[in-house]
mmCIF file with all atom_site columns, C-alpha atoms in Angstrom:
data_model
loop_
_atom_site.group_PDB
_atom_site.id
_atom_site.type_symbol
_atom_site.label_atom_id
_atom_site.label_alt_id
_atom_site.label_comp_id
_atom_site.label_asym_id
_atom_site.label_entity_id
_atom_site.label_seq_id
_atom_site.pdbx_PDB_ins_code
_atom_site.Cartn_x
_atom_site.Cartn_y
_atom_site.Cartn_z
_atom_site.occupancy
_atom_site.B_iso_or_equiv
_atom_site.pdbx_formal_charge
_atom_site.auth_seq_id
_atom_site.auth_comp_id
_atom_site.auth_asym_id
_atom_site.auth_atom_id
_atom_site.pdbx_PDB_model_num
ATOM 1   C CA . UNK A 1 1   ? 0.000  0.000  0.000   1.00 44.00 ? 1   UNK A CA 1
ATOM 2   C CA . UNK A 1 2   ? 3.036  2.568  0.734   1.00 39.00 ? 2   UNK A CA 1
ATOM 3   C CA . UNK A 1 3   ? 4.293  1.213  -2.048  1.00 39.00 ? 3   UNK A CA 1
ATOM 4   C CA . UNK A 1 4   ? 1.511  2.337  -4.347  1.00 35.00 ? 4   UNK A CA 1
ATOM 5   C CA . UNK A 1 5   ? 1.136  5.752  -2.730  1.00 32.00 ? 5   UNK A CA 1
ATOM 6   C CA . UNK A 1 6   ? 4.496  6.642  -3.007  1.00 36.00 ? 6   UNK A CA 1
ATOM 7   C CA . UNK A 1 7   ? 4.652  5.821  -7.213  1.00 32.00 ? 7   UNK A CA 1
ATOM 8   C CA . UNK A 1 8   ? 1.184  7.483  -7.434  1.00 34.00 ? 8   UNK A CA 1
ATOM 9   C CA . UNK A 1 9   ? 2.462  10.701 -5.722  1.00 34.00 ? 9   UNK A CA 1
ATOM 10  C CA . UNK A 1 10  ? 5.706  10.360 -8.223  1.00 35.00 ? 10  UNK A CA 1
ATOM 11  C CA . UNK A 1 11  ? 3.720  10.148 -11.126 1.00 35.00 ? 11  UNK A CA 1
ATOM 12  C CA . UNK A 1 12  ? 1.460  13.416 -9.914  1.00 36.00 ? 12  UNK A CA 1
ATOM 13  C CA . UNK A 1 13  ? 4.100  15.767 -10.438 1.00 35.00 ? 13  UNK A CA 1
ATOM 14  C CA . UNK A 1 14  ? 6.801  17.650 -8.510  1.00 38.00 ? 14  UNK A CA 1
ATOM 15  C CA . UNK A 1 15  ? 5.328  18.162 -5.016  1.00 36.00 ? 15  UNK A CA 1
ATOM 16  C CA . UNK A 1 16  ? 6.727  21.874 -5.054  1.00 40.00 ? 16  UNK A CA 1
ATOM 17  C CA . UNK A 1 17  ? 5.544  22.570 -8.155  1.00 44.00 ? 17  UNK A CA 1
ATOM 18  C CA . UNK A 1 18  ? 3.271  25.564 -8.191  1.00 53.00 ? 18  UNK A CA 1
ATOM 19  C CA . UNK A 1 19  ? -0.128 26.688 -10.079 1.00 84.00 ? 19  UNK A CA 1
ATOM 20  C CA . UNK A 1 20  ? 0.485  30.009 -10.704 1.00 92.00 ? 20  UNK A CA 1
ATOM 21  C CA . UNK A 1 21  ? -2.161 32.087 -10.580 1.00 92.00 ? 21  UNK A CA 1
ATOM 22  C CA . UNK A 1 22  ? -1.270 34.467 -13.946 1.00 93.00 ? 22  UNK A CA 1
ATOM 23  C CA . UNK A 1 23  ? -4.294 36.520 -15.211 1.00 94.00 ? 23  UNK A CA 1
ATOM 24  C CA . UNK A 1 24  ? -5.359 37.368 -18.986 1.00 95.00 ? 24  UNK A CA 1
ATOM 25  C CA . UNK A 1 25  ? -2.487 39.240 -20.338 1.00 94.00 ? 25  UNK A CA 1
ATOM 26  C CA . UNK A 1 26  ? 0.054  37.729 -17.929 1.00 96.00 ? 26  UNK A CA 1
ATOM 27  C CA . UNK A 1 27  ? 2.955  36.804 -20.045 1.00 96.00 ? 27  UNK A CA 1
ATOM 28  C CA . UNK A 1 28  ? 5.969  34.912 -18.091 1.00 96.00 ? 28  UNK A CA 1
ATOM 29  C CA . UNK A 1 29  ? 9.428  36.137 -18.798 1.00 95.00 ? 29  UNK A CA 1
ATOM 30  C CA . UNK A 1 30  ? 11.325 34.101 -21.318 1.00 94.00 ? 30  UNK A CA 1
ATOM 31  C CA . UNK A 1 31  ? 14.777 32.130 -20.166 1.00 91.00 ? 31  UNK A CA 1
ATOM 32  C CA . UNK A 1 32  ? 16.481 34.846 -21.930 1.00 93.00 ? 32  UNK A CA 1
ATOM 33  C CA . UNK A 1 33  ? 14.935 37.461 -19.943 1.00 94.00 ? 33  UNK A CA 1
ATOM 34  C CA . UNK A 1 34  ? 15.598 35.487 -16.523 1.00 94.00 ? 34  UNK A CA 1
ATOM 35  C CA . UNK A 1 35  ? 18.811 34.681 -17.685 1.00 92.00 ? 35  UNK A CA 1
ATOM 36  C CA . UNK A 1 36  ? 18.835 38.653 -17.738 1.00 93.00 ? 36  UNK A CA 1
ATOM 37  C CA . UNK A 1 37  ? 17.975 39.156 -14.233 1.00 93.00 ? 37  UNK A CA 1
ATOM 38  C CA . UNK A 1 38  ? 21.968 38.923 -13.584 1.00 94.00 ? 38  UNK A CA 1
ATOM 39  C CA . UNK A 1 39  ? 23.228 42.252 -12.835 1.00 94.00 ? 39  UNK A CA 1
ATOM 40  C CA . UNK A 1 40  ? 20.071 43.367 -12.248 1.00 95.00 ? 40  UNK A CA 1
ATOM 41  C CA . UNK A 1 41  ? 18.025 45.908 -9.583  1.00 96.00 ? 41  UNK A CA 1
ATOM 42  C CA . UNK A 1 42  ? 14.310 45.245 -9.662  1.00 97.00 ? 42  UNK A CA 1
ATOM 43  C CA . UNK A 1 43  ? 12.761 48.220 -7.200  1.00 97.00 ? 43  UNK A CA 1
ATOM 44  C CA . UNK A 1 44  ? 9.572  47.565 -5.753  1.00 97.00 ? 44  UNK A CA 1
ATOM 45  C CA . UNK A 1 45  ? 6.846  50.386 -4.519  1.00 96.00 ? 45  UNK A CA 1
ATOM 46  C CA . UNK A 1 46  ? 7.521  49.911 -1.240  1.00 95.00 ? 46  UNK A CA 1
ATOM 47  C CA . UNK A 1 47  ? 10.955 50.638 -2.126  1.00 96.00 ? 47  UNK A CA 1
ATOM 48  C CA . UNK A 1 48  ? 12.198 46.989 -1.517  1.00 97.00 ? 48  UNK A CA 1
ATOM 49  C CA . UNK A 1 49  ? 15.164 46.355 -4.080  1.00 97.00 ? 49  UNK A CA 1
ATOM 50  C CA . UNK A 1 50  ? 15.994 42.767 -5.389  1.00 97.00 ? 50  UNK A CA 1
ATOM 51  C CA . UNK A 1 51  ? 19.344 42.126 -6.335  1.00 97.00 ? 51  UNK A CA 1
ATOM 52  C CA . UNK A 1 52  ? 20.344 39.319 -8.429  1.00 97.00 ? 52  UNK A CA 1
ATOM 53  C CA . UNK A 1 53  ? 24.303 39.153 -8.559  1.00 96.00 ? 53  UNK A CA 1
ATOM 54  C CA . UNK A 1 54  ? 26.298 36.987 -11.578 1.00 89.00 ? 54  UNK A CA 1
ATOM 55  C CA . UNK A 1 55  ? 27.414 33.690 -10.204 1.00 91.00 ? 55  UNK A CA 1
ATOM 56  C CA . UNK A 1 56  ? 23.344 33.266 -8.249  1.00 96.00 ? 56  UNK A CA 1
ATOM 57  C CA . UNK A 1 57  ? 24.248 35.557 -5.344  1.00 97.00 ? 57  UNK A CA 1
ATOM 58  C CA . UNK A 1 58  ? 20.482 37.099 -4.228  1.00 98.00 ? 58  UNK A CA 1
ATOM 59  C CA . UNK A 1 59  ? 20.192 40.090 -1.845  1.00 98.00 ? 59  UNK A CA 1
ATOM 60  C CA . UNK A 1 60  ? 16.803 41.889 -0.728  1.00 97.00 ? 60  UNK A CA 1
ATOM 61  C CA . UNK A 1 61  ? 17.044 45.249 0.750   1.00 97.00 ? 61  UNK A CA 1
ATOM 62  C CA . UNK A 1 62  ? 14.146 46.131 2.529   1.00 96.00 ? 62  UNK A CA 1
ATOM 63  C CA . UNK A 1 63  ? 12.578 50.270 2.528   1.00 95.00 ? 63  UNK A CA 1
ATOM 64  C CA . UNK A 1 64  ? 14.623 50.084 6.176   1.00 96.00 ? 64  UNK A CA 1
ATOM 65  C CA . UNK A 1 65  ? 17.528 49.502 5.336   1.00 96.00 ? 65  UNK A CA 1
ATOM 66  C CA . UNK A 1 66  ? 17.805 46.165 6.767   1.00 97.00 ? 66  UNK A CA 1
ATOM 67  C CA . UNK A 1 67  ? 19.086 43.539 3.973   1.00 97.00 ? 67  UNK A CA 1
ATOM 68  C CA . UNK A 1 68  ? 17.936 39.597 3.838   1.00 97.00 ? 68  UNK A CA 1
ATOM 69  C CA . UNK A 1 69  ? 21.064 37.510 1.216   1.00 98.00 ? 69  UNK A CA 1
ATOM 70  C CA . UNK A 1 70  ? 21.006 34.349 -0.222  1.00 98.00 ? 70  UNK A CA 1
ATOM 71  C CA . UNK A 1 71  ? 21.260 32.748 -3.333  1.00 98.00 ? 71  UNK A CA 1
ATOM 72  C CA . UNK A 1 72  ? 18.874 32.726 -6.983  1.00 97.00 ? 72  UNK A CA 1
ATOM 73  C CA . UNK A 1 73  ? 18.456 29.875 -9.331  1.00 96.00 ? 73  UNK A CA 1
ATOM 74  C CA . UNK A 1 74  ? 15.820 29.437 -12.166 1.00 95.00 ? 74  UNK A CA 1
ATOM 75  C CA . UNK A 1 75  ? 13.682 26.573 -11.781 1.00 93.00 ? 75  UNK A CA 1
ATOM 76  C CA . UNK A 1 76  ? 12.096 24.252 -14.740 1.00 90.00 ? 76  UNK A CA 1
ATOM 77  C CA . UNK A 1 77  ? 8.620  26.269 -14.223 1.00 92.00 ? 77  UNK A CA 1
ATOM 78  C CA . UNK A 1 78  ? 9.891  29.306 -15.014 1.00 93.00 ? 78  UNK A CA 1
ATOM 79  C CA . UNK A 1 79  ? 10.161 30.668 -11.453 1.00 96.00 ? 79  UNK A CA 1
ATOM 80  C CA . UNK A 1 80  ? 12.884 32.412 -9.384  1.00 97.00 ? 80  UNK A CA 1
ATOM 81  C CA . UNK A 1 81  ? 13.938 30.493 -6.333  1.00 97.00 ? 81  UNK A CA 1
ATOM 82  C CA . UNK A 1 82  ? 15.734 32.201 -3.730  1.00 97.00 ? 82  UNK A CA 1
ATOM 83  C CA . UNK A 1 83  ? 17.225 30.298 -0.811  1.00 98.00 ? 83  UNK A CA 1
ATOM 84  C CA . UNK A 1 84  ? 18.146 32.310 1.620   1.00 97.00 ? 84  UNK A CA 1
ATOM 85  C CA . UNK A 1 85  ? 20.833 32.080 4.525   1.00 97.00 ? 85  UNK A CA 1
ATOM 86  C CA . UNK A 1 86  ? 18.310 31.723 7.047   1.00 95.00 ? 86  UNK A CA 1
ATOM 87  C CA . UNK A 1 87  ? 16.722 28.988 5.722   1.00 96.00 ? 87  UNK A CA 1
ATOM 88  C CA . UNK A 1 88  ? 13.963 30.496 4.455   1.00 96.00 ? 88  UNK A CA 1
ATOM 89  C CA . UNK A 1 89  ? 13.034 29.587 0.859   1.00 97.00 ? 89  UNK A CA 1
ATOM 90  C CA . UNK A 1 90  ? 10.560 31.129 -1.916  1.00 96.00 ? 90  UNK A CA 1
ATOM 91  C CA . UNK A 1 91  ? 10.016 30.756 -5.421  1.00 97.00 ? 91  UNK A CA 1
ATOM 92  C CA . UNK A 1 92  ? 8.260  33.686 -7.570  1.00 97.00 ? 92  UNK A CA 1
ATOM 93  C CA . UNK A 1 93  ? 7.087  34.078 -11.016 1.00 97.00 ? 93  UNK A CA 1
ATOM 94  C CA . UNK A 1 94  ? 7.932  37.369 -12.874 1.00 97.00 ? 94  UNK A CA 1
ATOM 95  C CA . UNK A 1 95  ? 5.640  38.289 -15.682 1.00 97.00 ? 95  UNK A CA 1
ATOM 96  C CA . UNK A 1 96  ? 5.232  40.976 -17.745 1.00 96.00 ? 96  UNK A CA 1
ATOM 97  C CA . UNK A 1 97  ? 1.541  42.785 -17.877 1.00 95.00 ? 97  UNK A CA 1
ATOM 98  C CA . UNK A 1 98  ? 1.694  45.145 -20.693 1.00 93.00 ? 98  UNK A CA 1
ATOM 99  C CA . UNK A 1 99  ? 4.287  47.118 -19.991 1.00 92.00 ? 99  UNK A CA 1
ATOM 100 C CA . UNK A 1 100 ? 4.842  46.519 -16.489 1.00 95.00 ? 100 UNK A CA 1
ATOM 101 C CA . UNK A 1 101 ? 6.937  43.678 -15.033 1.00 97.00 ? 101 UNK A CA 1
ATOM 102 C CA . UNK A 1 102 ? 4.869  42.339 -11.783 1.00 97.00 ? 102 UNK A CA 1
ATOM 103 C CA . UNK A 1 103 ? 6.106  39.428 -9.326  1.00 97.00 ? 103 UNK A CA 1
ATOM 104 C CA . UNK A 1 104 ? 3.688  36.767 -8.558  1.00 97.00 ? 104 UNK A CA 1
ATOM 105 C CA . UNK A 1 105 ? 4.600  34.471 -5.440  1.00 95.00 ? 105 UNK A CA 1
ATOM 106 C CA . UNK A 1 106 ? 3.375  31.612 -4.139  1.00 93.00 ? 106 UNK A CA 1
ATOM 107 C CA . UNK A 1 107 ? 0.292  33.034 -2.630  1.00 93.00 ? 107 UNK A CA 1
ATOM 108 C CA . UNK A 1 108 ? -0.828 34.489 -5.411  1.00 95.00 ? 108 UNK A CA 1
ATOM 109 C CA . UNK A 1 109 ? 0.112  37.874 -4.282  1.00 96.00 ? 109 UNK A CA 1
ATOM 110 C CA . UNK A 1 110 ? 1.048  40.949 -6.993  1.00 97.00 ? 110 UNK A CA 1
ATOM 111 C CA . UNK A 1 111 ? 4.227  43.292 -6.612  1.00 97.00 ? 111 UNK A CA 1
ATOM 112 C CA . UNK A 1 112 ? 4.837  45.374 -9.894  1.00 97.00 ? 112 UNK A CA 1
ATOM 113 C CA . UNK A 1 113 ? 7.953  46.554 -10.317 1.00 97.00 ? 113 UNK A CA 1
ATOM 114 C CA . UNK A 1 114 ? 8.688  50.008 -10.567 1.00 95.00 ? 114 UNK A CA 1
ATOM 115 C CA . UNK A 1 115 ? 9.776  51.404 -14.142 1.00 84.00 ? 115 UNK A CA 1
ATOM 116 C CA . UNK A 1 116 ? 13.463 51.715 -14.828 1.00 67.00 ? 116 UNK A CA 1
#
């Protein structure tokens, strides 16, 4: 019987894999793009700042000052997985919405990204 559960939750899918909830117009970044996020500064409105270093190194700087670090990778759905030195883990889907480029974690939860 363990047996049998265990195969049938193989052949479900990743456990961790995630439904994201995208709306009409939601178009996920391509692997170029995330491949992009290297280098990059994404700014938030509540004047959070992502930073995604060359080589996977991830920092978040929050409005405060105060700064959380850890490290990016891409995974297979798309997302952007950040493990951070605390332990803490979180995958998020970037997509762009017209012209705007909007994070979409786990929850379901919005965060545009401020215009460069």
């Amino acid at each position: 019987m363990t047996r049998f559960l265990i195969l049938a939750l193989l052949a479900a899918g990743p456990l961790w894999a995630a439904e994201w909830p995208t709306k009409p117009g939601d178009v996920p970044l391509s692997s170029v793009e995330l491949d992009g996020l290297a280098g990059r500064t994404l700014t938030f409105y509540d004047d959070g700042q992502s930073k995604f270093s060359a080589g996977g190194a991830y920092s978040f700087t929050y409005a405060s000052g105060n700064s959380a670090f850890g490290t990016y990778s891409i995974a297979e759905d798309g997302s952007v997985c950040i493990a951070y030195r605390n332990g803490f883990t979180r995958c998020d889907l970037y997509v762009r919405s017209g012209e705007r480029l909007i994070l979409i974690d786990e929850k379901g939860d919005r965060y545009p990204v401020r215009s460069e």
